[in-house]
Tab-separated table of C-alpha atoms in Angstrom:
chain	number	residue	atom	x	y	z
X	16	MET	CA	31.816	34.814	-107.369
X	17	GLU	CA	28.761	33.146	-108.877
X	18	GLY	CA	27.454	33.655	-112.381
X	19	GLY	CA	26.592	37.257	-113.195
X	20	GLY	CA	29.207	38.595	-110.804
X	21	ARG	CA	27.074	38.059	-107.697
X	22	PRO	CA	28.860	37.025	-104.466
X	23	SER	CA	28.546	33.403	-103.450
X	24	ALA	CA	26.396	32.438	-100.467
X	25	SER	CA	29.443	31.896	-98.242
X	26	GLN	CA	30.889	35.290	-99.199
X	27	ALA	CA	27.575	37.017	-98.500
X	28	VAL	CA	27.301	35.278	-95.117
X	29	LEU	CA	30.890	36.266	-94.269
X	30	LEU	CA	30.224	39.918	-95.133
X	31	ALA	CA	26.932	39.964	-93.197
X	32	ALA	CA	28.518	38.310	-90.131
X	33	SER	CA	31.496	40.666	-90.190
X	34	THR	CA	29.210	43.694	-90.483
X	35	ALA	CA	26.976	42.467	-87.650
X	36	ILE	CA	29.973	41.852	-85.346
X	37	THR	CA	31.350	45.311	-86.107
X	38	ALA	CA	27.970	46.906	-85.386
X	39	LEU	CA	27.686	44.991	-82.110
X	40	LEU	CA	31.182	45.964	-80.994
X	41	TYR	CA	30.525	49.588	-81.926
X	42	SER	CA	27.310	49.552	-79.900
X	43	VAL	CA	29.166	48.241	-76.840
X	44	TYR	CA	31.931	50.808	-77.373
X	45	ARG	CA	29.417	53.659	-77.538
X	46	GLN	CA	27.741	52.449	-74.345
X	47	LYS	CA	31.087	52.211	-72.541
X	48	ALA	CA	32.122	55.650	-73.821
X	49	ARG	CA	28.820	57.152	-72.653
X	50	VAL	CA	29.340	55.664	-69.186
X	51	ALA	CA	32.924	56.993	-69.036
X	52	ARG	CA	31.814	60.480	-70.127
X	53	GLY	CA	29.018	60.460	-67.564
X	54	LEU	CA	31.382	59.323	-64.827
X	55	GLU	CA	33.889	62.005	-65.799
X	56	GLY	CA	31.166	64.642	-65.658
X	57	ALA	CA	29.745	63.479	-62.316
X	58	ARG	CA	29.687	66.169	-59.656
X	59	LYS	CA	32.130	65.578	-56.825
X	60	VAL	CA	30.747	66.504	-53.426
X	61	ARG	CA	32.378	66.316	-50.017
X	62	LEU	CA	30.861	64.611	-47.042
X	63	ASP	CA	31.005	67.658	-44.772
X	64	GLY	CA	28.810	70.329	-43.257
X	65	ASP	CA	28.266	72.059	-46.628
X	66	LEU	CA	26.607	69.004	-48.227
X	67	ARG	CA	23.126	69.813	-46.947
X	68	ALA	CA	23.434	73.389	-48.235
X	69	VAL	CA	24.539	72.116	-51.660
X	70	LEU	CA	21.437	69.907	-51.887
X	71	LEU	CA	19.133	72.690	-50.724
X	72	GLU	CA	20.375	74.886	-53.583
X	73	ALA	CA	20.149	72.091	-56.201
X	74	PRO	CA	16.964	71.790	-58.344
X	75	GLY	CA	14.571	69.447	-56.596
X	76	ARG	CA	17.105	69.058	-53.777
X	77	CYS	CA	18.827	66.474	-55.949
X	78	VAL	CA	22.188	66.027	-57.688
X	79	PRO	CA	21.405	63.585	-60.552
X	80	TYR	CA	24.896	62.075	-60.723
X	81	ALA	CA	27.256	62.693	-57.846
X	82	VAL	CA	30.475	61.214	-56.455
X	83	ILE	CA	30.892	60.943	-52.714
X	84	GLU	CA	33.458	59.136	-50.582
X	85	GLY	CA	32.986	57.917	-47.035
X	86	VAL	CA	33.332	55.085	-44.562
X	87	VAL	CA	30.728	52.340	-44.099
X	88	ARG	CA	28.746	52.386	-40.859
X	89	SER	CA	25.780	50.189	-39.998
X	90	LEU	CA	22.438	51.745	-39.063
X	91	LYS	CA	21.138	48.645	-37.299
X	92	GLU	CA	22.648	45.433	-35.991
X	93	THR	CA	25.624	44.380	-38.121
X	94	LEU	CA	25.957	41.049	-39.912
X	95	SER	CA	28.453	38.600	-38.406
X	96	SER	CA	30.602	36.293	-40.478
X	97	GLN	CA	29.710	32.616	-40.225
X	98	PHE	CA	33.341	31.548	-40.400
X	99	VAL	CA	35.515	34.422	-39.146
X	100	GLU	CA	35.255	35.679	-35.605
X	101	SER	CA	34.843	39.418	-34.947
X	102	CYS	CA	34.192	40.068	-38.660
X	103	LYS	CA	31.257	42.465	-39.002
X	104	GLY	CA	29.693	43.823	-42.153
X	105	VAL	CA	26.609	45.297	-43.783
X	106	VAL	CA	26.451	43.053	-46.898
X	107	GLN	CA	27.118	39.316	-46.720
X	108	ARG	CA	27.170	36.938	-49.685
X	109	LEU	CA	27.449	33.162	-49.212
X	110	THR	CA	28.174	31.086	-52.305
X	111	LEU	CA	28.449	27.364	-53.031
X	112	GLN	CA	30.101	26.726	-56.405
X	113	GLU	CA	30.517	23.367	-58.096
X	114	HIS	CA	33.761	22.653	-59.980
X	115	LYS	CA	34.022	19.831	-62.483
X	116	MET	CA	35.726	18.730	-65.700
X	117	VAL	CA	33.621	18.264	-68.831
X	118	TRP	CA	34.790	16.293	-71.886
X	119	ASN	CA	34.636	18.301	-75.111
X	120	ARG	CA	33.834	15.938	-77.986
X	121	THR	CA	35.037	18.482	-80.558
X	122	THR	CA	38.500	19.275	-79.169
X	123	HIS	CA	38.859	15.945	-77.284
X	124	LEU	CA	39.991	17.797	-74.164
X	125	TRP	CA	38.774	18.076	-70.576
X	126	ASN	CA	37.570	21.631	-69.855
X	127	ASP	CA	36.962	23.284	-66.492
X	128	TYR	CA	33.322	24.030	-65.719
X	129	GLU	CA	31.973	26.071	-62.821
X	130	LYS	CA	28.373	26.356	-61.678
X	131	ILE	CA	26.832	28.242	-58.769
X	132	ILE	CA	24.540	25.791	-57.008
X	133	HIS	CA	23.506	28.106	-54.171
X	134	GLN	CA	23.943	31.769	-53.318
X	135	ARG	CA	22.423	33.910	-50.589
X	136	THR	CA	22.948	37.626	-49.954
X	137	ASN	CA	22.088	39.300	-46.664
X	138	THR	CA	22.028	43.071	-46.154
X	139	THR	CA	21.415	45.502	-43.366
X	140	PRO	CA	20.833	49.266	-43.733
X	141	PHE	CA	24.044	51.294	-43.705
X	142	GLU	CA	25.362	54.773	-44.366
X	143	LEU	CA	28.529	56.575	-45.363
X	144	VAL	CA	30.176	58.763	-42.780
X	145	PRO	CA	33.251	61.008	-43.037
X	146	ALA	CA	36.608	59.440	-42.369
X	147	GLU	CA	37.207	62.131	-39.745
X	148	ASP	CA	34.906	61.950	-36.740
X	149	GLY	CA	32.852	64.899	-35.647
X	150	ALA	CA	31.501	66.159	-38.997
X	151	GLY	CA	27.969	65.052	-38.142
X	152	VAL	CA	26.877	64.518	-41.789
X	153	THR	CA	25.919	61.051	-43.053
X	154	VAL	CA	24.568	59.658	-46.332
X	155	ARG	CA	22.132	56.737	-46.331
X	156	VAL	CA	22.972	54.167	-49.016
X	157	MET	CA	19.875	52.805	-50.754
X	158	LYS	CA	19.547	49.561	-52.768
X	159	PRO	CA	23.229	48.507	-52.620
X	160	LEU	CA	22.561	45.234	-54.455
X	161	GLU	CA	21.586	47.189	-57.604
X	162	ALA	CA	25.094	48.665	-57.879
X	163	ALA	CA	26.918	47.803	-61.105
X	164	GLU	CA	30.094	47.454	-59.054
X	165	LEU	CA	29.727	46.440	-55.413
X	166	SER	CA	33.100	45.828	-53.794
X	167	LEU	CA	32.863	42.796	-51.513
X	168	GLU	CA	35.879	41.385	-49.707
X	169	THR	CA	36.372	37.612	-49.595
X	170	VAL	CA	36.702	36.774	-45.898
X	171	TYR	CA	36.454	32.984	-46.158
X	172	GLU	CA	37.110	30.493	-48.938
X	173	LYS	CA	37.427	26.724	-48.719
X	174	PHE	CA	37.460	24.016	-51.359
X	175	HIS	CA	35.924	20.631	-50.532
X	176	PRO	CA	37.315	18.041	-52.981
X	177	SER	CA	35.014	15.253	-54.047
X	178	VAL	CA	35.813	11.715	-52.903
X	179	GLN	CA	35.629	9.229	-55.772
X	180	SER	CA	35.842	5.474	-55.854
X	181	PHE	CA	37.254	3.485	-58.764
X	182	THR	CA	33.722	2.772	-59.978
X	183	ASP	CA	32.895	6.475	-59.851
X	184	VAL	CA	35.973	7.311	-61.946
X	185	ILE	CA	34.937	4.829	-64.644
X	186	GLY	CA	31.386	6.200	-64.619
X	187	HIS	CA	32.676	9.763	-64.942
X	188	TYR	CA	34.778	8.869	-67.988
X	189	ILE	CA	31.738	7.244	-69.576
X	190	SER	CA	29.425	10.185	-68.818
X	191	GLY	CA	32.007	12.807	-69.781
X	192	GLU	CA	31.847	14.659	-66.448
X	193	ARG	CA	34.392	14.481	-63.608
X	194	PRO	CA	33.436	16.319	-60.380
X	195	LYS	CA	36.343	18.130	-58.714
X	196	GLY	CA	34.596	19.446	-55.626
X	197	ILE	CA	32.573	22.232	-54.014
X	198	GLN	CA	33.985	25.665	-53.220
X	199	GLU	CA	32.491	27.539	-50.288
X	200	THR	CA	32.948	31.319	-50.258
X	201	GLU	CA	31.872	34.125	-47.987
X	202	GLN	CA	32.152	37.751	-49.104
X	203	MET	CA	31.363	40.816	-47.016
X	204	LEU	CA	31.264	44.584	-47.161
X	205	LYS	CA	32.887	45.247	-43.826
X	206	VAL	CA	32.046	48.004	-41.424
X	207	GLY	CA	34.718	50.703	-41.696
X	208	THR	CA	35.461	50.089	-45.380
X	209	ALA	CA	36.298	53.231	-47.371
X	210	LEU	CA	33.746	53.376	-50.173
X	211	THR	CA	33.272	55.558	-53.260
X	212	GLY	CA	29.621	55.957	-54.145
X	213	VAL	CA	28.445	57.240	-57.543
X	214	GLY	CA	24.732	57.771	-58.032
X	215	GLU	CA	21.838	60.121	-57.396
X	216	LEU	CA	22.216	62.193	-54.245
X	217	VAL	CA	18.931	63.476	-52.853
X	218	LEU	CA	17.795	65.281	-49.708
X	219	ASP	CA	14.625	63.561	-48.448
X	220	ASN	CA	13.288	65.559	-45.522
X	221	ALA	CA	16.238	65.469	-43.120
X	222	THR	CA	17.907	62.372	-44.651
X	223	ILE	CA	20.545	62.529	-47.387
X	224	LYS	CA	20.271	59.447	-49.605
X	225	LEU	CA	22.511	57.912	-52.280
X	226	GLN	CA	20.456	55.816	-54.678
X	227	PRO	CA	20.552	54.420	-58.247
X	228	PRO	CA	20.405	57.259	-60.836
X	229	LYS	CA	17.320	57.650	-63.021
X	230	GLN	CA	19.090	58.544	-66.313
X	231	GLY	CA	20.313	55.026	-67.048
X	232	MET	CA	23.812	55.674	-65.728
X	233	PRO	CA	25.458	52.924	-63.653
X	234	TYR	CA	25.377	52.926	-59.864
X	235	TYR	CA	28.753	52.348	-58.168
X	236	LEU	CA	29.720	51.345	-54.639
X	237	SER	CA	33.427	50.714	-55.093
X	238	SER	CA	36.370	50.381	-52.739
X	239	LEU	CA	38.499	52.135	-55.383
X	240	ASP	CA	39.009	55.872	-55.204
X	241	PHE	CA	37.282	57.944	-57.882
X	242	GLU	CA	40.386	58.442	-60.057
X	243	SER	CA	41.093	54.693	-60.133
X	244	LEU	CA	37.442	53.960	-60.923
X	245	LEU	CA	37.516	56.464	-63.796
X	246	GLN	CA	40.769	55.008	-65.182
X	247	LYS	CA	39.225	51.532	-65.061
X	248	GLN	CA	36.273	52.678	-67.162
X	249	GLU	CA	38.517	54.510	-69.641
X	250	SER	CA	40.652	51.372	-70.057
X	251	SER	CA	37.478	49.430	-70.854
X	252	VAL	CA	36.527	52.068	-73.452
X	253	ARG	CA	39.955	51.802	-75.134
X	254	PHE	CA	39.697	47.999	-75.218
X	255	TRP	CA	36.311	48.008	-76.956
X	256	LYS	CA	37.452	50.777	-79.308
X	257	ILE	CA	40.413	48.679	-80.458
X	258	LEU	CA	38.154	45.647	-81.009
X	259	THR	CA	35.740	47.795	-83.019
X	260	VAL	CA	38.531	49.209	-85.213
X	261	ILE	CA	39.983	45.750	-85.885
X	262	SER	CA	36.569	44.341	-86.769
X	263	GLY	CA	35.866	47.377	-88.969
X	264	PHE	CA	39.092	46.869	-90.900
X	265	ALA	CA	38.215	43.200	-91.383
X	266	THR	CA	34.775	44.150	-92.709
X	267	CYS	CA	36.300	46.698	-95.096
X	268	ALA	CA	38.786	44.083	-96.324
X	269	VAL	CA	35.972	41.605	-97.083
X	270	LEU	CA	33.960	44.320	-98.847
X	271	PHE	CA	37.006	45.433	-100.868
X	272	PHE	CA	37.676	41.822	-101.910
X	273	LEU	CA	34.090	41.339	-103.128
X	274	LEU	CA	34.036	44.680	-104.968
X	275	ARG	CA	37.376	43.911	-106.601
X	276	LYS	CA	36.079	40.534	-107.764
X	277	GLN	CA	32.951	42.133	-109.156
X	278	TYR	CA	34.979	44.853	-110.909
X	279	ARG	CA	37.256	42.270	-112.534
X	280	HIS	CA	34.228	40.260	-113.653
X	281	HIS	CA	32.730	43.425	-115.147
X	282	ARG	CA	35.973	44.195	-116.992
X	283	GLU	CA	36.134	40.669	-118.389
X	284	ARG	CA	32.553	40.847	-119.623
X	285	GLN	CA	33.218	44.262	-121.171
X	286	HIS	CA	36.352	42.955	-122.887
X	287	LEU	CA	34.427	39.936	-124.187
X	288	ARG	CA	31.672	42.158	-125.625
X	289	GLN	CA	34.320	44.327	-127.255
X	290	MET	CA	35.997	41.311	-128.860
X	291	GLN	CA	32.633	40.023	-130.103
X	292	GLU	CA	31.845	43.401	-131.622
X	293	GLU	CA	35.255	43.584	-133.333
X	294	PHE	CA	34.773	40.061	-134.649
X	295	ARG	CA	31.365	40.954	-136.034
X	296	GLN	CA	32.672	44.119	-137.698
X	297	ALA	CA	35.666	42.297	-139.192
X	298	GLN	CA	33.386	39.553	-140.463
X	299	GLU	CA	31.147	42.112	-142.120
X	300	ARG	CA	34.138	43.851	-143.739
X	301	LEU	CA	35.466	40.542	-145.005
X	302	MET	CA	32.105	39.504	-146.407
X	303	ASN	CA	31.781	42.818	-148.194
X	304	ALA	CA	35.340	42.640	-149.548
X	305	GLU	CA	34.994	39.098	-150.836
X	306	GLY	CA	31.522	39.480	-152.268
X	307	GLY	CA	29.824	37.683	-149.361
X	308	GLU	CA	32.207	34.754	-149.086
X	309	ILE	CA	34.350	34.222	-145.965
X	310	LEU	CA	37.865	33.061	-146.653
X	311	LYS	CA	38.278	29.547	-145.372
X	312	ASN	CA	41.854	30.086	-144.237
X	313	ALA	CA	41.233	33.392	-142.377
X	314	CYS	CA	42.121	33.556	-138.671
X	315	VAL	CA	38.942	33.220	-136.577
X	316	VAL	CA	40.230	35.795	-134.082
X	317	CYS	CA	41.278	38.758	-136.192
X	318	LEU	CA	39.816	37.643	-139.590
X	319	SER	CA	42.659	39.468	-141.276
X	320	GLY	CA	45.605	37.096	-140.859
X	321	THR	CA	45.969	33.591	-142.293
X	322	LYS	CA	45.606	30.427	-140.240
X	323	SER	CA	49.162	29.303	-139.469
X	324	CYS	CA	48.937	27.286	-136.186
X	325	VAL	CA	47.814	23.754	-135.379
X	326	PHE	CA	46.715	23.484	-131.717
X	327	LEU	CA	47.430	20.196	-129.975
X	328	GLU	CA	45.948	18.082	-128.575
X	329	CYS	CA	42.593	19.211	-130.047
X	330	GLY	CA	43.989	19.590	-133.617
X	331	HIS	CA	42.114	22.757	-134.556
X	332	VAL	CA	43.614	25.085	-137.177
X	333	CYS	CA	41.966	28.427	-136.476
X	334	SER	CA	44.477	31.128	-135.601
X	335	CYS	CA	47.372	33.106	-136.953
X	336	HIS	CA	50.651	33.223	-135.014
X	337	GLU	CA	50.105	36.802	-133.787
X	338	CYS	CA	46.672	35.995	-132.317
X	339	TYR	CA	48.062	32.840	-130.687
X	340	GLN	CA	50.728	34.927	-128.955
X	341	ALA	CA	48.007	37.337	-127.758
X	342	LEU	CA	45.868	34.606	-126.167
X	343	PRO	CA	45.703	34.990	-122.341
X	344	LYS	CA	47.404	32.389	-120.168
X	345	PRO	CA	46.655	29.572	-119.698
X	346	LYS	CA	46.208	29.445	-123.444
X	347	LYS	CA	43.056	27.703	-124.680
X	348	CYS	CA	41.754	26.896	-128.140
X	349	PRO	CA	39.287	29.606	-129.320
X	350	ILE	CA	37.084	26.901	-130.853
X	351	CYS	CA	36.751	24.198	-128.184
X	352	ARG	CA	38.309	25.944	-125.129
X	353	GLN	CA	40.602	22.954	-124.565
X	354	GLY	CA	44.032	23.670	-123.105
X	355	ILE	CA	46.859	24.054	-125.662
X	356	THR	CA	49.855	21.844	-124.864
X	357	ARG	CA	51.782	22.282	-128.128
X	358	VAL	CA	51.615	24.423	-131.261
X	359	VAL	CA	52.724	23.142	-134.674
X	360	PRO	CA	53.311	25.721	-137.450
X	361	LEU	CA	51.173	25.309	-140.578
X	362	TYR	CA	52.793	26.122	-143.909
X	363	ASN	CA	50.463	26.778	-146.885
X	364	SER	CA	51.990	25.938	-150.262
């Protein structure tokens, strides 16, 4: 604590940082909890002959947040894998990722570093159809790349290690970067994949569409079933809740420490003012009793006892034995505030 009982700059920064982190974690927790509650309250609809009737009865022919499960089927020509024969899909993502080691000058360690140097995503229109043939009801999936969770299967992955000469190795150690190689990956949403879609379900003329919701809720196209997707979100909520509670306790501990320090400082100042007032009153009583003259051998602390202690190493004679015993530890001379190493009794003849 600084003078006047105010927190030091470092303590104030610590409290502000702890409070800001707690507020940030709480904000993330609330967002995750809102998403989980919205997902739990989403309306589950079946991809069957009653779906069109459900949408006709809904306000605006729309279910704002619905859950529907079906199988992926392409509406146009499917996308073919560039590396795997007879692999067809409706979403294709090709990625080139650079892997290298970077020297950390702080920890003096080599750390892994990954960077996407090229990525291309191809899509073709597709729909969800019932797993059982013959139902005749389909749902057109709109804007799949805007989904918060789009389940793509990795169909091809190959790592191309970099070839380095001795000169290259020396140059990499000097520059602090050591290339490891390039990883080539192809991911696809295959035709026939069972998909759980969560979003806005709307009847547009004769077409039933699944599209991103308008209320700020996330859009899902997941290969997980709905129960597993909900459990995943609830686990995320619990994780952020625990982080928020831990950070909140840390903030409360810092605040309690600062308040305790300030309270102790206030008590010390109050005790000092009380001692000064008692000293003043005793001095006035002594002056009145002695006709205005202060006894030279009176204890400077209580002004009622007789000086009977020599404080070493400073050599001051200013206190009676009872007041010396009452001095707080570490004991210091009331006159010069120097530490007392020894006390020699003073005998007045």
